[in-house]
XYZ file of N, CA and C in Angstrom:
321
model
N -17.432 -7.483 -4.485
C -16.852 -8.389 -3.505
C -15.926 -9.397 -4.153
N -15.062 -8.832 -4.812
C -13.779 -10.058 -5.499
C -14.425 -11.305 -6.084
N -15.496 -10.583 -7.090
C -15.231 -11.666 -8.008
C -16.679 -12.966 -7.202
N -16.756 -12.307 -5.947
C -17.696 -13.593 -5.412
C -19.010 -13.186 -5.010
N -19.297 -12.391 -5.778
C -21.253 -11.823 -5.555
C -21.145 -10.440 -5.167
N -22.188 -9.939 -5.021
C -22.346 -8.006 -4.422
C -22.222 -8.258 -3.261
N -22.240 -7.162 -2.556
C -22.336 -6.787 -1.442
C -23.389 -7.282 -0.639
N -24.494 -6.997 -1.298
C -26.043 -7.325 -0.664
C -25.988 -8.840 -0.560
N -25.151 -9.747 -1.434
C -25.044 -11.281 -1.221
C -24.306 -11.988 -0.225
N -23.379 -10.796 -0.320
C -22.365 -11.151 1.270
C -23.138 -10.696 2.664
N -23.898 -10.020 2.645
C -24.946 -9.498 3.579
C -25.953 -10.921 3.708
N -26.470 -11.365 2.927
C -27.261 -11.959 3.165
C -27.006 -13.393 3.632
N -25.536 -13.862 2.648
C -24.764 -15.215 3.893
C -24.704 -14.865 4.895
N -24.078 -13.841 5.257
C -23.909 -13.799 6.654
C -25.301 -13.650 7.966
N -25.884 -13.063 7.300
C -27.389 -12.886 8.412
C -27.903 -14.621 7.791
N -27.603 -15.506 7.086
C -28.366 -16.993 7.172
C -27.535 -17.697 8.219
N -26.229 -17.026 8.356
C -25.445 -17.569 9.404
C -25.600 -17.282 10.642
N -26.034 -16.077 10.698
C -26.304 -15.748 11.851
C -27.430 -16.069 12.763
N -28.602 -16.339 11.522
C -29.719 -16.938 11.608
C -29.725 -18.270 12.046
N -28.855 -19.138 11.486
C -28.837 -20.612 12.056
C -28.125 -20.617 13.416
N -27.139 -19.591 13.540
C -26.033 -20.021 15.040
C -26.883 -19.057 16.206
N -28.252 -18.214 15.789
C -28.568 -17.473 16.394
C -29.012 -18.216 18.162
N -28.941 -17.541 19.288
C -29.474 -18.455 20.502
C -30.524 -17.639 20.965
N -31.199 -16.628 20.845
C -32.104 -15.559 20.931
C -33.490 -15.998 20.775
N -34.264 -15.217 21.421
C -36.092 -15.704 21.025
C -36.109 -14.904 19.476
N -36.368 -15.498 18.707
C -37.118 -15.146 17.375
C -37.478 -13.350 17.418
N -38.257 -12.967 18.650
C -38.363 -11.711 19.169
C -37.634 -10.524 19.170
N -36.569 -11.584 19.640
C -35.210 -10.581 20.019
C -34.636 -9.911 19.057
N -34.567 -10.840 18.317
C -33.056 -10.711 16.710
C -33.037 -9.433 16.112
N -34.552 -8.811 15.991
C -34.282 -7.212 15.343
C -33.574 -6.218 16.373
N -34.159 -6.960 17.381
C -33.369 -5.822 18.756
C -32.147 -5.689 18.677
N -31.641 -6.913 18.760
C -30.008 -7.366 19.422
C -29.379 -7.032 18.046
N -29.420 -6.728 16.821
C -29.216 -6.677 15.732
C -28.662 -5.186 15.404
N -30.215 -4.364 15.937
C -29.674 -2.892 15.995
C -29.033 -2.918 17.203
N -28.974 -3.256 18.286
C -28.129 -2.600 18.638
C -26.673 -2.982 19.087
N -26.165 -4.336 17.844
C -25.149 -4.258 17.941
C -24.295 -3.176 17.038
N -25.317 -2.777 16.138
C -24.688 -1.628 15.439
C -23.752 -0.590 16.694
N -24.430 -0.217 17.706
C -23.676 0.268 18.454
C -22.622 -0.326 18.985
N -22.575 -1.229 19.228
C -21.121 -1.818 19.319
C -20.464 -1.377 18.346
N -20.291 -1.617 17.101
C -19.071 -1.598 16.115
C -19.205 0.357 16.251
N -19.919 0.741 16.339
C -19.795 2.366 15.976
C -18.827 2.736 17.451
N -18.548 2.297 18.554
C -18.047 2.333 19.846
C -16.579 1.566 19.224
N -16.447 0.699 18.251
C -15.261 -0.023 17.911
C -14.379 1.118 16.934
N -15.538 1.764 16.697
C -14.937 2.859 15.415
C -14.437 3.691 16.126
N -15.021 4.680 16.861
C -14.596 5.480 17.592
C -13.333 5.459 18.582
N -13.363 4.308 18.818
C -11.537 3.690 19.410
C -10.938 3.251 18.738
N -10.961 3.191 17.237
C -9.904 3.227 16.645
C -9.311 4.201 15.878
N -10.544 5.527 15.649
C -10.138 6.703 15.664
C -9.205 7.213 16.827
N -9.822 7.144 17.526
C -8.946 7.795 19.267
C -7.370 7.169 18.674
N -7.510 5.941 18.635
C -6.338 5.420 18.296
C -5.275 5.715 17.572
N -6.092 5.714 16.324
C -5.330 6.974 15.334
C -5.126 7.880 15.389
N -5.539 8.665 15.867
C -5.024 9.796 16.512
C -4.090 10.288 17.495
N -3.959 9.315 18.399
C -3.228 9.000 19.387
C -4.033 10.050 20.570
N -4.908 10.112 20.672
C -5.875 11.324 21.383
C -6.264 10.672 23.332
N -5.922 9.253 22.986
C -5.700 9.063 24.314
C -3.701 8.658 25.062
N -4.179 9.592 25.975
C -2.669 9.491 26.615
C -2.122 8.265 27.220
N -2.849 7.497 27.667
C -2.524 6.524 28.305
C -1.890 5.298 27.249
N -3.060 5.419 25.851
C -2.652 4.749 24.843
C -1.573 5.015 23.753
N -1.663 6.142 23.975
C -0.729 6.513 22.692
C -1.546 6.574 20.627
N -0.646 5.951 20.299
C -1.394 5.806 18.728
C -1.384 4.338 18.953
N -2.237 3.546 19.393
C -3.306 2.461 19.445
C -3.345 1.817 17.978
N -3.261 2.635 16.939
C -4.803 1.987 16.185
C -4.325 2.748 14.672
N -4.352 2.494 13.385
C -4.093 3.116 12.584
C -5.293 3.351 11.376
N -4.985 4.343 10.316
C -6.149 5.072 9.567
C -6.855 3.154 8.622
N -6.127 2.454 8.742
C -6.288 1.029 7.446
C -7.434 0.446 9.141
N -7.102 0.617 10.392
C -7.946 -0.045 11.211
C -9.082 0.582 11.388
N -8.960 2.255 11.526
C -10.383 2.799 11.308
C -11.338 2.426 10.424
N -10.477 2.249 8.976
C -11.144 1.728 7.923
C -12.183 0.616 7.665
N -11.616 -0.704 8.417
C -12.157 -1.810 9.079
C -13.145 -1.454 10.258
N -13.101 -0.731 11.117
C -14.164 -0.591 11.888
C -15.302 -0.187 11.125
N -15.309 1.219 10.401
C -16.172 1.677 9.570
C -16.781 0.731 8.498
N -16.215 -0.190 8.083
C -16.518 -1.270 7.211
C -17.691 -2.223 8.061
N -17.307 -2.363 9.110
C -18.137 -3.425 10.143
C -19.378 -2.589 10.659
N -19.097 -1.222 10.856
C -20.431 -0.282 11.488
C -21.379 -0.865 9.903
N -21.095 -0.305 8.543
C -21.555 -0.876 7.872
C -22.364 -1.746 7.302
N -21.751 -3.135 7.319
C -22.261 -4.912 7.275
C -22.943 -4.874 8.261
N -22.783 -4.383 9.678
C -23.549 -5.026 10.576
C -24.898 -3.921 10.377
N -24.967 -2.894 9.776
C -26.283 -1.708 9.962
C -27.223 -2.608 8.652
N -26.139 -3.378 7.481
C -26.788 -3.704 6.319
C -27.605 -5.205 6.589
N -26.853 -5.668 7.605
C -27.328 -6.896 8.125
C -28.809 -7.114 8.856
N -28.776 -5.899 10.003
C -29.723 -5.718 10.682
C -31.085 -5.457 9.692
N -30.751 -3.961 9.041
C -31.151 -3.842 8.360
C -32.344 -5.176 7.080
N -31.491 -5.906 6.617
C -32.308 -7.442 6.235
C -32.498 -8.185 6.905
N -32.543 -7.654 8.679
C -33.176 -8.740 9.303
C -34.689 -8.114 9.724
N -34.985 -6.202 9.257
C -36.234 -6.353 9.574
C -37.406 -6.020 8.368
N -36.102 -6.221 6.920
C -37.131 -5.862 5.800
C -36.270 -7.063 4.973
N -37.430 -7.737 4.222
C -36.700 -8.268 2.885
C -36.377 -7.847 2.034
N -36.449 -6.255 2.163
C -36.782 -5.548 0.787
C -35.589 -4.521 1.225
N -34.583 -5.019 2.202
C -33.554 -4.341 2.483
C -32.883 -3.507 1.438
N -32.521 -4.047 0.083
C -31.732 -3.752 -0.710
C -32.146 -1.924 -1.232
N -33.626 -2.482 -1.163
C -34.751 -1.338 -2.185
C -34.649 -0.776 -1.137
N -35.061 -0.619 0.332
C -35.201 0.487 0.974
C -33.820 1.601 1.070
N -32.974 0.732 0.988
C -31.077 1.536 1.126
C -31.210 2.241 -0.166
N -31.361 1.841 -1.555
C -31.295 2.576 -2.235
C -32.529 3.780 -2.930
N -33.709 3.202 -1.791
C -34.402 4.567 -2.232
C -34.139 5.551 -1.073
N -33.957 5.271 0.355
C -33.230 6.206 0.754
C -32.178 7.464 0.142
N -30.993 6.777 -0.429
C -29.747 7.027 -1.254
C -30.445 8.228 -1.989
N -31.349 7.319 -2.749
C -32.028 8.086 -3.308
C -32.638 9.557 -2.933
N -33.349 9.573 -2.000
C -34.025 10.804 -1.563
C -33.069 11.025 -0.743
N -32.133 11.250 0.035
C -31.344 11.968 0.451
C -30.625 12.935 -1.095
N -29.990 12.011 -1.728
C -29.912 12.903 -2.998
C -30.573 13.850 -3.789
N -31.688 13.605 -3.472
C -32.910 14.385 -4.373
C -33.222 15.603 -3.617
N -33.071 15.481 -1.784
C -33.182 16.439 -0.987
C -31.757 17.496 -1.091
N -31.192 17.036 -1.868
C -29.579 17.790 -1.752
C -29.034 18.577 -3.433
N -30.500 17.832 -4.126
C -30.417 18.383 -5.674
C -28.840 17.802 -6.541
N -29.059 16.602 -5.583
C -27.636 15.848 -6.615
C -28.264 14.859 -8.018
N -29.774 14.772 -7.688
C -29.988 13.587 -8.676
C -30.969 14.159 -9.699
């Protein structure tokens, strides 16, 4: 992250931010969390369309550097959620990584 912490550190400002500006019951936050993931994956997908120019009405909308950015945000926000229902976010992503690899005989 340029020089200004990992990834997992920029993950984790942002969910303390989100945490303080949050307006939700305490309850909620894992909910509303996953499923804003669906939002940004619905943001991705229209900016594919976009790029593509696959809707007529729109034309080419949207270009491959904006898909890029959507996919970036499906991302942060899955990594976010994600440390909002384990502390141990970091370890579970990479033993996943992990056994997906191991199931595929890459590791």
């Amino acid at each position: 992250m340029d020089g200004n912490g990992s990834t997992w550190d920029g993950v984790h400002k942002l969910r303390g931010w989100l945490d303080n500006e949050n307006q939700a019951a305490a309850g909620d936050v894992r909910l509303l969390r996953v499923l804003k993931i669906s939002e940004e994956v619905g943001e991705a997908a229209e900016a594919i369309t976009g790029a593509l120019g696959a809707n007529p009405r729109k034309g080419s909308s949207h270009t491959w550097e904006d898909v890029e950015k959507e996919l970036s945000d499906v991302i942060v926000t899955a990594m976010v959620a994600l440390s909002t229902i384990t502390p141990e976010a970091e370890k579970v992503l990479n033993a996943r990584v992990q056994r997906l690899q191991e199931r595929l005989g890459l590791s």
